[in-house]
PDB file of C-alpha atoms in Angstrom:
ATOM      1  CA  UNK A  30      57.817  24.784 -53.325  1.00 46.00           C
ATOM      2  CA  UNK A  31      55.002  22.339 -53.131  1.00 43.00           C
ATOM      3  CA  UNK A  32      53.548  20.139 -50.063  1.00 38.00           C
ATOM      4  CA  UNK A  33      56.213  20.896 -47.460  1.00 36.00           C
ATOM      5  CA  UNK A  34      55.505  23.586 -44.817  1.00 34.00           C
ATOM      6  CA  UNK A  35      55.849  27.145 -45.722  1.00 36.00           C
ATOM      7  CA  UNK A  36      59.163  27.918 -46.964  1.00 35.00           C
ATOM      8  CA  UNK A  37      60.733  24.514 -45.567  1.00 35.00           C
ATOM      9  CA  UNK A  38      59.240  22.370 -48.703  1.00 38.00           C
ATOM     10  CA  UNK A  39      60.464  20.881 -51.690  1.00 38.00           C
ATOM     11  CA  UNK A  40      59.082  22.944 -54.644  1.00 52.00           C
ATOM     12  CA  UNK A  41      59.643  26.179 -54.018  1.00 55.00           C
ATOM     13  CA  UNK A  42      60.758  28.801 -56.474  1.00 57.00           C
ATOM     14  CA  UNK A  43      63.974  30.362 -55.614  1.00 51.00           C
ATOM     15  CA  UNK A  44      64.602  34.053 -55.134  1.00 45.00           C
ATOM     16  CA  UNK A  45      66.681  36.795 -56.708  1.00 45.00           C
ATOM     17  CA  UNK A  46      65.463  39.754 -54.851  1.00 47.00           C
ATOM     18  CA  UNK A  47      68.237  41.819 -52.906  1.00 48.00           C
ATOM     19  CA  UNK A  48      67.721  44.505 -50.626  1.00 59.00           C
ATOM     20  CA  UNK A  49      65.280  43.268 -47.811  1.00 74.00           C
ATOM     21  CA  UNK A  50      62.390  42.752 -50.640  1.00 91.00           C
ATOM     22  CA  UNK A  51      59.025  43.956 -49.472  1.00 95.00           C
ATOM     23  CA  UNK A  52      57.013  44.040 -46.328  1.00 96.00           C
ATOM     24  CA  UNK A  53      54.360  41.417 -45.935  1.00 96.00           C
ATOM     25  CA  UNK A  54      51.901  44.055 -45.791  1.00 97.00           C
ATOM     26  CA  UNK A  55      53.457  45.790 -49.598  1.00 97.00           C
ATOM     27  CA  UNK A  56      53.428  42.104 -50.752  1.00 98.00           C
ATOM     28  CA  UNK A  57      49.706  41.364 -49.829  1.00 97.00           C
ATOM     29  CA  UNK A  58      48.951  44.111 -51.886  1.00 97.00           C
ATOM     30  CA  UNK A  59      50.955  42.940 -54.618  1.00 98.00           C
ATOM     31  CA  UNK A  60      49.314  39.686 -54.224  1.00 98.00           C
ATOM     32  CA  UNK A  61      45.959  41.075 -54.583  1.00 97.00           C
ATOM     33  CA  UNK A  62      46.969  42.899 -58.213  1.00 97.00           C
ATOM     34  CA  UNK A  63      48.240  39.437 -59.426  1.00 97.00           C
ATOM     35  CA  UNK A  64      44.726  37.983 -58.666  1.00 96.00           C
ATOM     36  CA  UNK A  65      43.681  40.411 -61.479  1.00 96.00           C
ATOM     37  CA  UNK A  66      45.910  39.253 -64.041  1.00 95.00           C
ATOM     38  CA  UNK A  67      44.615  37.091 -66.566  1.00 96.00           C
ATOM     39  CA  UNK A  68      46.487  34.057 -66.336  1.00 96.00           C
ATOM     40  CA  UNK A  69      45.952  34.015 -62.675  1.00 96.00           C
ATOM     41  CA  UNK A  70      42.148  34.391 -63.199  1.00 96.00           C
ATOM     42  CA  UNK A  71      42.640  31.375 -65.737  1.00 96.00           C
ATOM     43  CA  UNK A  72      44.494  29.256 -63.447  1.00 96.00           C
ATOM     44  CA  UNK A  73      42.143  29.920 -60.573  1.00 96.00           C
ATOM     45  CA  UNK A  74      39.117  29.168 -62.383  1.00 95.00           C
ATOM     46  CA  UNK A  75      40.553  26.041 -63.604  1.00 96.00           C
ATOM     47  CA  UNK A  76      41.226  24.829 -60.110  1.00 95.00           C
ATOM     48  CA  UNK A  77      37.417  25.595 -59.156  1.00 94.00           C
ATOM     49  CA  UNK A  78      36.196  23.561 -62.261  1.00 94.00           C
ATOM     50  CA  UNK A  79      38.499  21.063 -61.030  1.00 93.00           C
ATOM     51  CA  UNK A  80      36.983  20.725 -57.524  1.00 93.00           C
ATOM     52  CA  UNK A  81      39.389  22.645 -55.501  1.00 92.00           C
ATOM     53  CA  UNK A  82      38.625  25.377 -53.733  1.00 86.00           C
ATOM     54  CA  UNK A  83      40.544  28.742 -53.736  1.00 87.00           C
ATOM     55  CA  UNK A  84      39.608  30.850 -50.619  1.00 84.00           C
ATOM     56  CA  UNK A  85      40.622  34.571 -49.778  1.00 82.00           C
ATOM     57  CA  UNK A  86      43.550  33.581 -47.707  1.00 91.00           C
ATOM     58  CA  UNK A  87      44.556  30.616 -50.435  1.00 96.00           C
ATOM     59  CA  UNK A  88      47.789  33.027 -51.589  1.00 97.00           C
ATOM     60  CA  UNK A  89      49.556  34.486 -48.495  1.00 97.00           C
ATOM     61  CA  UNK A  90      52.675  36.758 -48.225  1.00 98.00           C
ATOM     62  CA  UNK A  91      55.109  35.780 -45.498  1.00 97.00           C
ATOM     63  CA  UNK A  92      58.832  36.577 -44.156  1.00 96.00           C
ATOM     64  CA  UNK A  93      61.169  33.580 -45.393  1.00 95.00           C
ATOM     65  CA  UNK A  94      64.464  32.519 -43.914  1.00 93.00           C
ATOM     66  CA  UNK A  95      65.258  30.425 -47.305  1.00 90.00           C
ATOM     67  CA  UNK A  96      65.968  31.871 -50.116  1.00 89.00           C
ATOM     68  CA  UNK A  97      62.987  30.782 -52.036  1.00 91.00           C
ATOM     69  CA  UNK A  98      60.650  33.195 -53.695  1.00 93.00           C
ATOM     70  CA  UNK A  99      57.691  30.882 -52.118  1.00 96.00           C
ATOM     71  CA  UNK A 100      55.777  27.509 -52.469  1.00 96.00           C
ATOM     72  CA  UNK A 101      52.928  25.466 -52.433  1.00 96.00           C
ATOM     73  CA  UNK A 102      51.951  23.498 -49.192  1.00 92.00           C
ATOM     74  CA  UNK A 103      48.838  21.132 -49.451  1.00 92.00           C
ATOM     75  CA  UNK A 104      45.848  21.678 -47.379  1.00 90.00           C
ATOM     76  CA  UNK A 105      47.441  25.280 -46.701  1.00 93.00           C
ATOM     77  CA  UNK A 106      48.002  27.269 -50.126  1.00 96.00           C
ATOM     78  CA  UNK A 107      50.421  29.333 -51.483  1.00 98.00           C
ATOM     79  CA  UNK A 108      53.132  31.338 -49.670  1.00 98.00           C
ATOM     80  CA  UNK A 109      55.012  34.202 -51.446  1.00 98.00           C
ATOM     81  CA  UNK A 110      58.338  34.933 -49.657  1.00 97.00           C
ATOM     82  CA  UNK A 111      57.888  38.990 -49.057  1.00 97.00           C
ATOM     83  CA  UNK A 112      61.246  39.623 -47.936  1.00 96.00           C
ATOM     84  CA  UNK A 113      62.372  38.050 -51.541  1.00 95.00           C
ATOM     85  CA  UNK A 114      60.145  39.703 -53.652  1.00 96.00           C
ATOM     86  CA  UNK A 115      61.306  43.161 -55.240  1.00 94.00           C
ATOM     87  CA  UNK A 116      58.788  43.961 -58.061  1.00 92.00           C
ATOM     88  CA  UNK A 117      55.006  43.096 -59.217  1.00 96.00           C
ATOM     89  CA  UNK A 118      56.454  40.598 -61.925  1.00 93.00           C
ATOM     90  CA  UNK A 119      58.116  38.607 -59.477  1.00 94.00           C
ATOM     91  CA  UNK A 120      55.166  38.375 -57.445  1.00 97.00           C
ATOM     92  CA  UNK A 121      52.454  37.559 -60.865  1.00 96.00           C
ATOM     93  CA  UNK A 122      55.243  34.578 -61.610  1.00 95.00           C
ATOM     94  CA  UNK A 123      55.353  32.978 -58.196  1.00 97.00           C
ATOM     95  CA  UNK A 124      51.445  33.085 -58.132  1.00 98.00           C
ATOM     96  CA  UNK A 125      51.448  31.603 -61.348  1.00 97.00           C
ATOM     97  CA  UNK A 126      54.033  29.002 -60.525  1.00 96.00           C
ATOM     98  CA  UNK A 127      52.504  28.037 -57.533  1.00 97.00           C
ATOM     99  CA  UNK A 128      49.408  27.991 -58.971  1.00 98.00           C
ATOM    100  CA  UNK A 129      50.114  25.064 -61.377  1.00 97.00           C
ATOM    101  CA  UNK A 130      51.356  23.161 -58.499  1.00 97.00           C
ATOM    102  CA  UNK A 131      48.045  23.537 -56.788  1.00 97.00           C
ATOM    103  CA  UNK A 132      46.585  22.724 -60.218  1.00 97.00           C
ATOM    104  CA  UNK A 133      48.644  19.157 -60.120  1.00 97.00           C
ATOM    105  CA  UNK A 134      47.839  18.331 -56.492  1.00 96.00           C
ATOM    106  CA  UNK A 135      44.083  19.188 -57.132  1.00 95.00           C
ATOM    107  CA  UNK A 136      43.727  17.079 -60.207  1.00 93.00           C
ATOM    108  CA  UNK A 137      46.274  14.015 -59.289  1.00 90.00           C
ATOM    109  CA  UNK A 138      44.387  12.210 -56.456  1.00 81.00           C
ATOM    110  CA  UNK A 139      47.848   9.906 -55.691  1.00 90.00           C
ATOM    111  CA  UNK A 140      50.326  12.826 -56.204  1.00 95.00           C
ATOM    112  CA  UNK A 141      52.945  12.442 -53.460  1.00 97.00           C
ATOM    113  CA  UNK A 142      55.584  15.355 -52.844  1.00 96.00           C
ATOM    114  CA  UNK A 143      58.130  13.021 -51.585  1.00 97.00           C
ATOM    115  CA  UNK A 144      58.404  11.177 -54.631  1.00 98.00           C
ATOM    116  CA  UNK A 145      61.240  12.637 -56.741  1.00 98.00           C
ATOM    117  CA  UNK A 146      59.313  11.677 -60.123  1.00 98.00           C
ATOM    118  CA  UNK A 147      55.997  13.566 -59.078  1.00 98.00           C
ATOM    119  CA  UNK A 148      57.976  16.430 -57.526  1.00 98.00           C
ATOM    120  CA  UNK A 149      59.603  16.685 -60.840  1.00 98.00           C
ATOM    121  CA  UNK A 150      56.709  16.574 -63.065  1.00 98.00           C
ATOM    122  CA  UNK A 151      55.102  19.215 -61.283  1.00 98.00           C
ATOM    123  CA  UNK A 152      58.616  21.668 -61.558  1.00 97.00           C
ATOM    124  CA  UNK A 153      58.685  20.801 -65.267  1.00 98.00           C
ATOM    125  CA  UNK A 154      55.095  21.905 -65.746  1.00 97.00           C
ATOM    126  CA  UNK A 155      55.456  24.565 -63.604  1.00 96.00           C
ATOM    127  CA  UNK A 156      58.763  25.672 -65.542  1.00 94.00           C
ATOM    128  CA  UNK A 157      57.250  25.433 -68.692  1.00 94.00           C
ATOM    129  CA  UNK A 158      53.701  26.695 -68.287  1.00 96.00           C
ATOM    130  CA  UNK A 159      54.381  29.743 -66.267  1.00 93.00           C
ATOM    131  CA  UNK A 160      56.638  31.830 -68.053  1.00 86.00           C
ATOM    132  CA  UNK A 161      59.443  31.123 -65.460  1.00 84.00           C
ATOM    133  CA  UNK A 162      61.935  30.584 -68.603  1.00 84.00           C
ATOM    134  CA  UNK A 163      60.763  33.177 -70.916  1.00 77.00           C
ATOM    135  CA  UNK A 164      63.878  34.444 -72.803  1.00 61.00           C
ATOM    136  CA  UNK A 165      63.778  37.741 -71.448  1.00 68.00           C
ATOM    137  CA  UNK A 166      63.627  36.407 -67.494  1.00 65.00           C
ATOM    138  CA  UNK A 167      66.618  34.207 -69.017  1.00 60.00           C
ATOM    139  CA  UNK A 168      68.489  37.372 -70.294  1.00 62.00           C
ATOM    140  CA  UNK A 169      67.870  38.990 -67.051  1.00 65.00           C
ATOM    141  CA  UNK A 170      69.207  36.048 -65.176  1.00 63.00           C
ATOM    142  CA  UNK A 171      72.354  36.269 -67.202  1.00 68.00           C
ATOM    143  CA  UNK A 172      71.701  33.193 -69.410  1.00 65.00           C
ATOM    144  CA  UNK A 173      72.293  34.439 -73.099  1.00 70.00           C
ATOM    145  CA  UNK A 174      72.069  31.235 -74.669  1.00 70.00           C
ATOM    146  CA  UNK A 175      69.605  31.629 -78.069  1.00 70.00           C
ATOM    147  CA  UNK A 176      68.671  28.167 -78.934  1.00 70.00           C
ATOM    148  CA  UNK A 177      67.152  25.482 -76.505  1.00 66.00           C
ATOM    149  CA  UNK A 178      67.252  28.143 -73.608  1.00 75.00           C
ATOM    150  CA  UNK A 179      63.576  27.316 -72.567  1.00 80.00           C
ATOM    151  CA  UNK A 180      64.334  23.807 -71.733  1.00 89.00           C
ATOM    152  CA  UNK A 181      67.555  24.256 -70.471  1.00 88.00           C
ATOM    153  CA  UNK A 182      66.020  26.591 -67.975  1.00 90.00           C
ATOM    154  CA  UNK A 183      63.458  24.454 -67.309  1.00 93.00           C
ATOM    155  CA  UNK A 184      65.917  21.870 -66.373  1.00 95.00           C
ATOM    156  CA  UNK A 185      68.107  23.582 -64.275  1.00 91.00           C
ATOM    157  CA  UNK A 186      65.429  24.968 -62.080  1.00 91.00           C
ATOM    158  CA  UNK A 187      63.288  21.691 -61.574  1.00 97.00           C
ATOM    159  CA  UNK A 188      66.912  20.442 -60.433  1.00 97.00           C
ATOM    160  CA  UNK A 189      67.493  23.167 -57.858  1.00 93.00           C
ATOM    161  CA  UNK A 190      63.864  22.724 -56.582  1.00 95.00           C
ATOM    162  CA  UNK A 191      63.926  18.879 -56.749  1.00 97.00           C
ATOM    163  CA  UNK A 192      67.143  18.745 -54.775  1.00 97.00           C
ATOM    164  CA  UNK A 193      65.830  20.880 -52.203  1.00 94.00           C
ATOM    165  CA  UNK A 194      63.473  18.065 -51.519  1.00 96.00           C
ATOM    166  CA  UNK A 195      64.771  16.268 -48.280  1.00 96.00           C
ATOM    167  CA  UNK A 196      63.729  12.776 -50.343  1.00 97.00           C
ATOM    168  CA  UNK A 197      65.560  13.428 -53.513  1.00 97.00           C
ATOM    169  CA  UNK A 198      69.259  13.233 -53.680  1.00 97.00           C
ATOM    170  CA  UNK A 199      71.085  15.087 -56.595  1.00 97.00           C
ATOM    171  CA  UNK A 200      71.081  11.849 -58.593  1.00 98.00           C
ATOM    172  CA  UNK A 201      67.446  10.766 -57.738  1.00 98.00           C
ATOM    173  CA  UNK A 202      66.410  14.330 -58.972  1.00 98.00           C
ATOM    174  CA  UNK A 203      68.219  14.183 -62.215  1.00 98.00           C
ATOM    175  CA  UNK A 204      66.961  10.605 -62.954  1.00 98.00           C
ATOM    176  CA  UNK A 205      63.525  11.266 -62.047  1.00 98.00           C
ATOM    177  CA  UNK A 206      63.419  14.448 -64.117  1.00 98.00           C
ATOM    178  CA  UNK A 207      64.909  12.395 -66.930  1.00 98.00           C
ATOM    179  CA  UNK A 208      62.402   9.466 -66.570  1.00 98.00           C
ATOM    180  CA  UNK A 209      58.905  11.935 -66.722  1.00 98.00           C
ATOM    181  CA  UNK A 210      60.676  14.915 -68.898  1.00 98.00           C
ATOM    182  CA  UNK A 211      58.609  13.936 -72.321  1.00 97.00           C
ATOM    183  CA  UNK A 212      55.151  12.954 -70.798  1.00 97.00           C
ATOM    184  CA  UNK A 213      55.649  16.314 -68.359  1.00 97.00           C
ATOM    185  CA  UNK A 214      56.672  18.736 -70.521  1.00 96.00           C
ATOM    186  CA  UNK A 215      53.967  17.848 -72.953  1.00 95.00           C
ATOM    187  CA  UNK A 216      51.451  18.047 -70.483  1.00 96.00           C
ATOM    188  CA  UNK A 217      49.770  21.405 -71.043  1.00 95.00           C
ATOM    189  CA  UNK A 218      46.439  21.096 -68.907  1.00 94.00           C
ATOM    190  CA  UNK A 219      44.711  23.127 -68.057  1.00 95.00           C
ATOM    191  CA  UNK A 220      45.973  24.767 -71.278  1.00 92.00           C
ATOM    192  CA  UNK A 221      45.184  24.249 -74.691  1.00 84.00           C
ATOM    193  CA  UNK A 222      48.739  24.517 -75.416  1.00 81.00           C
ATOM    194  CA  UNK A 223      52.059  26.147 -73.820  1.00 79.00           C
ATOM    195  CA  UNK A 224      51.004  29.635 -73.232  1.00 76.00           C
TER     196      UNK A 224
END
């Protein structure tokens, strides 16, 4: 999700949960567990090093009406859509993905979430660096391509998210993604390389 108001915004992660998901309280417990994961600790540490404070309530569980898993809202933090979460791994993935958006927002003074290229770049990085497109996750989603699956997955998920941005048409989203692909896909900060 990125910049827009809690589940209404442009750079949300899309949900695959069924059967109503978790309660807000259950999801908040899952968020607390995700804060102990090495990748989440690493990203929070680097947000702090970049000068962005990640307080106690930076990541919150909420009920979402849209079919998204969560999102990042500038000035407010990260929301995880409890009603679209089923298992701990889903919560971890949303938190990691959205922390990458928060990191991008922190380090780029002029990041404009209404700019399709800026949004696409952060989505490319979040999709590539978070593990969203790991081969096992893709198999579980029903995508069985062996070669090039990761880049195809990132492209598919970038398009889905950027098209949801009210400032970006499908054509503008595709053009923006293609224009920034090489630079953003190869930008692995704060990691030394893609995890």
